[in-house]
Amino acid sequence: NDQVAWTNGFTVGLNPLSTLNFNVGLNLESSNNLELAQINNTTALTFGINWTPFKNATFASNFSNSIAGDRAKTNDNRNTNFDIQFAYNFNFEKDKFRKFGMQSFIRFADTFARNRDFTLITDNRTRVKILTAGLTFNFF
């Protein structure tokens, strides 16, 4: 075996109201490549929130940030992700066995990544922002 790795993490959730919940998480990873004599470390922090302001409507948002690199400091990687979404469900029941429903949503996501390699002298940055909307139909 030329690779030894460990991962430690936890996530804690809190529901202060029946319509509101939060969660926060932290992960620590380490990987030791014995063949290359390289130790890589990653730290990731996550945060999420879900809120149901009224029946059939949901706001959800997530944030995550991760930092990775090797112990020799030859590379450094950072990733940040944020998204927020609003969804609404429409349900119509004709009778006990015939139902029709649909869900509409709108979502915004913002992602940033930075990858640096100090041996090759590179510094790559990427940022993507995406706005999506959709409508799904359910017949059952």
C-alpha positions as a Markdown table, in Angstrom:
| # | Residue | x | y | z |
|---|---|---|---|---|
| 1 | Asn | 0.0 | 0.0 | 0.0 |
| 2 | Asp | 1.6 | 3.3 | -1.1 |
| 3 | Gln | -1.3 | 5.6 | 0.1 |
| 4 | Val | -2.5 | 6.3 | 3.6 |
| 5 | Ala | -5.4 | 8.6 | 4.2 |
| 6 | Trp | -7.7 | 9.7 | 7.0 |
| 7 | Thr | -10.9 | 11.8 | 7.1 |
| 8 | Asn | -12.6 | 13.4 | 10.1 |
| 9 | Gly | -15.8 | 15.3 | 9.9 |
| 10 | Phe | -18.9 | 16.3 | 11.6 |
| 11 | Thr | -22.2 | 18.0 | 10.8 |
| 12 | Val | -24.5 | 19.6 | 13.3 |
| 13 | Gly | -28.1 | 20.5 | 12.5 |
| 14 | Leu | -30.5 | 22.8 | 14.4 |
| 15 | Asn | -34.2 | 23.2 | 14.0 |
| 16 | Pro | -35.2 | 26.3 | 16.1 |
| 17 | Leu | -38.7 | 26.3 | 14.4 |
| 18 | Ser | -40.7 | 23.7 | 12.6 |
| 19 | Thr | -40.3 | 25.8 | 9.5 |
| 20 | Leu | -36.6 | 26.6 | 9.8 |
| 21 | Asn | -33.4 | 24.5 | 10.0 |
| 22 | Phe | -29.7 | 25.1 | 9.9 |
| 23 | Asn | -26.7 | 22.9 | 9.5 |
| 24 | Val | -22.9 | 23.4 | 9.7 |
| 25 | Gly | -20.2 | 21.0 | 8.9 |
| 26 | Leu | -16.4 | 20.7 | 9.1 |
| 27 | Asn | -14.3 | 18.1 | 7.3 |
| 28 | Leu | -10.6 | 17.5 | 7.7 |
| 29 | Glu | -8.8 | 15.2 | 5.3 |
| 30 | Ser | -5.1 | 14.1 | 5.0 |
| 31 | Ser | -3.6 | 11.9 | 2.4 |
| 32 | Asn | 0.0 | 10.6 | 2.5 |
| 33 | Asn | 1.4 | 9.3 | -0.8 |
| 34 | Leu | 4.3 | 7.2 | 0.3 |
| 35 | Glu | 5.6 | 6.6 | -3.3 |
| 36 | Leu | 5.8 | 10.4 | -4.0 |
| 37 | Ala | 6.6 | 11.4 | -0.4 |
| 38 | Gln | 3.8 | 13.9 | -0.6 |
| 39 | Ile | 1.2 | 14.8 | 2.1 |
| 40 | Asn | -2.0 | 16.6 | 0.9 |
| 41 | Asn | -4.4 | 18.2 | 3.3 |
| 42 | Thr | -8.0 | 19.4 | 2.7 |
| 43 | Thr | -10.2 | 21.5 | 5.0 |
| 44 | Ala | -13.9 | 22.0 | 4.1 |
| 45 | Leu | -16.5 | 24.1 | 5.9 |
| 46 | Thr | -20.2 | 23.9 | 4.9 |
| 47 | Phe | -23.3 | 25.8 | 6.0 |
| 48 | Gly | -26.9 | 25.3 | 5.0 |
| 49 | Ile | -30.3 | 26.7 | 5.7 |
| 50 | Asn | -33.9 | 25.7 | 4.8 |
| 51 | Trp | -36.9 | 27.8 | 5.5 |
| 52 | Thr | -40.6 | 27.1 | 4.7 |
| 53 | Pro | -42.3 | 30.5 | 5.1 |
| 54 | Phe | -45.7 | 29.1 | 4.1 |
| 55 | Lys | -47.2 | 25.8 | 2.9 |
| 56 | Asn | -45.7 | 24.5 | -0.3 |
| 57 | Ala | -42.9 | 27.1 | -0.5 |
| 58 | Thr | -39.3 | 26.5 | 0.4 |
| 59 | Phe | -36.2 | 28.7 | 0.4 |
| 60 | Ala | -32.9 | 26.7 | 0.6 |
| 61 | Ser | -29.3 | 28.0 | 0.6 |
| 62 | Asn | -25.9 | 26.4 | 0.9 |
| 63 | Phe | -22.4 | 27.7 | 1.3 |
| 64 | Ser | -19.2 | 25.7 | 1.2 |
| 65 | Asn | -15.5 | 26.6 | 1.2 |
| 66 | Ser | -12.6 | 24.2 | 0.9 |
| 67 | Ile | -8.9 | 24.7 | 1.1 |
| 68 | Ala | -6.5 | 22.1 | -0.2 |
| 69 | Gly | -2.8 | 21.9 | -0.6 |
| 70 | Asp | 0.3 | 19.8 | 0.1 |
| 71 | Arg | 2.5 | 20.1 | 3.2 |
| 72 | Ala | 5.5 | 21.1 | 1.1 |
| 73 | Lys | 3.5 | 24.1 | -0.1 |
| 74 | Thr | 4.0 | 23.4 | -3.8 |
| 75 | Asn | 0.2 | 23.8 | -4.6 |
| 76 | Asp | -2.8 | 25.5 | -3.1 |
| 77 | Asn | -6.4 | 25.0 | -4.2 |
| 78 | Arg | -9.5 | 27.0 | -2.9 |
| 79 | Asn | -13.1 | 26.4 | -3.9 |
| 80 | Thr | -16.1 | 28.5 | -2.8 |
| 81 | Asn | -19.7 | 27.5 | -3.7 |
| 82 | Phe | -22.9 | 29.4 | -2.9 |
| 83 | Asp | -26.4 | 28.7 | -4.0 |
| 84 | Ile | -29.9 | 29.8 | -3.1 |
| 85 | Gln | -33.2 | 28.4 | -4.4 |
| 86 | Phe | -36.9 | 29.1 | -4.1 |
| 87 | Ala | -39.3 | 26.4 | -4.9 |
| 88 | Tyr | -43.1 | 26.2 | -4.8 |
| 89 | Asn | -45.3 | 23.1 | -5.2 |
| 90 | Phe | -48.8 | 23.2 | -6.7 |
| 91 | Asn | -50.9 | 20.1 | -6.0 |
| 92 | Phe | -54.4 | 19.4 | -7.3 |
| 93 | Glu | -56.2 | 16.3 | -6.2 |
| 94 | Lys | -59.2 | 15.2 | -8.4 |
| 95 | Asp | -60.0 | 12.2 | -6.2 |
| 96 | Lys | -58.3 | 9.6 | -4.1 |
| 97 | Phe | -56.4 | 8.0 | -7.0 |
| 98 | Arg | -56.0 | 10.9 | -9.6 |
| 99 | Lys | -53.6 | 13.6 | -8.7 |
| 100 | Phe | -51.8 | 16.3 | -10.6 |
| 101 | Gly | -48.9 | 18.4 | -9.3 |
| 102 | Met | -46.2 | 20.6 | -10.4 |
| 103 | Gln | -43.2 | 22.4 | -8.9 |
| 104 | Ser | -41.6 | 25.6 | -10.0 |
| 105 | Phe | -38.2 | 26.7 | -8.9 |
| 106 | Ile | -35.6 | 29.4 | -9.5 |
| 107 | Arg | -32.0 | 28.9 | -8.4 |
| 108 | Phe | -28.9 | 31.0 | -8.4 |
| 109 | Ala | -25.4 | 29.4 | -8.0 |
| 110 | Asp | -22.0 | 31.1 | -7.7 |
| 111 | Thr | -18.8 | 29.1 | -7.8 |
| 112 | Phe | -15.2 | 30.3 | -7.5 |
| 113 | Ala | -12.1 | 28.1 | -7.8 |
| 114 | Arg | -8.5 | 29.0 | -7.6 |
| 115 | Asn | -5.7 | 26.5 | -8.3 |
| 116 | Arg | -2.1 | 27.5 | -7.8 |
| 117 | Asp | 1.0 | 25.5 | -8.6 |
| 118 | Phe | 4.1 | 27.1 | -7.2 |
| 119 | Thr | 6.5 | 24.7 | -9.0 |
| 120 | Leu | 5.1 | 25.5 | -12.4 |
| 121 | Ile | 4.2 | 29.1 | -11.5 |
| 122 | Thr | 0.6 | 28.8 | -12.5 |
| 123 | Asp | -2.4 | 30.6 | -10.9 |
| 124 | Asn | -5.8 | 29.6 | -12.5 |
| 125 | Arg | -9.0 | 31.2 | -11.4 |
| 126 | Thr | -12.5 | 30.3 | -12.5 |
| 127 | Arg | -15.8 | 31.9 | -11.5 |
| 128 | Val | -19.2 | 30.7 | -12.7 |
| 129 | Lys | -22.6 | 32.2 | -12.0 |
| 130 | Ile | -25.7 | 30.3 | -13.1 |
| 131 | Leu | -29.3 | 31.3 | -12.9 |
| 132 | Thr | -31.8 | 28.5 | -13.6 |
| 133 | Ala | -35.5 | 28.2 | -13.5 |
| 134 | Gly | -37.7 | 25.2 | -14.1 |
| 135 | Leu | -41.2 | 23.7 | -13.9 |
| 136 | Thr | -41.8 | 20.0 | -13.4 |
| 137 | Phe | -45.2 | 18.2 | -13.8 |
| 138 | Asn | -46.3 | 15.1 | -12.0 |
| 139 | Phe | -49.2 | 12.9 | -13.1 |
| 140 | Phe | -50.1 | 10.1 | -10.9 |
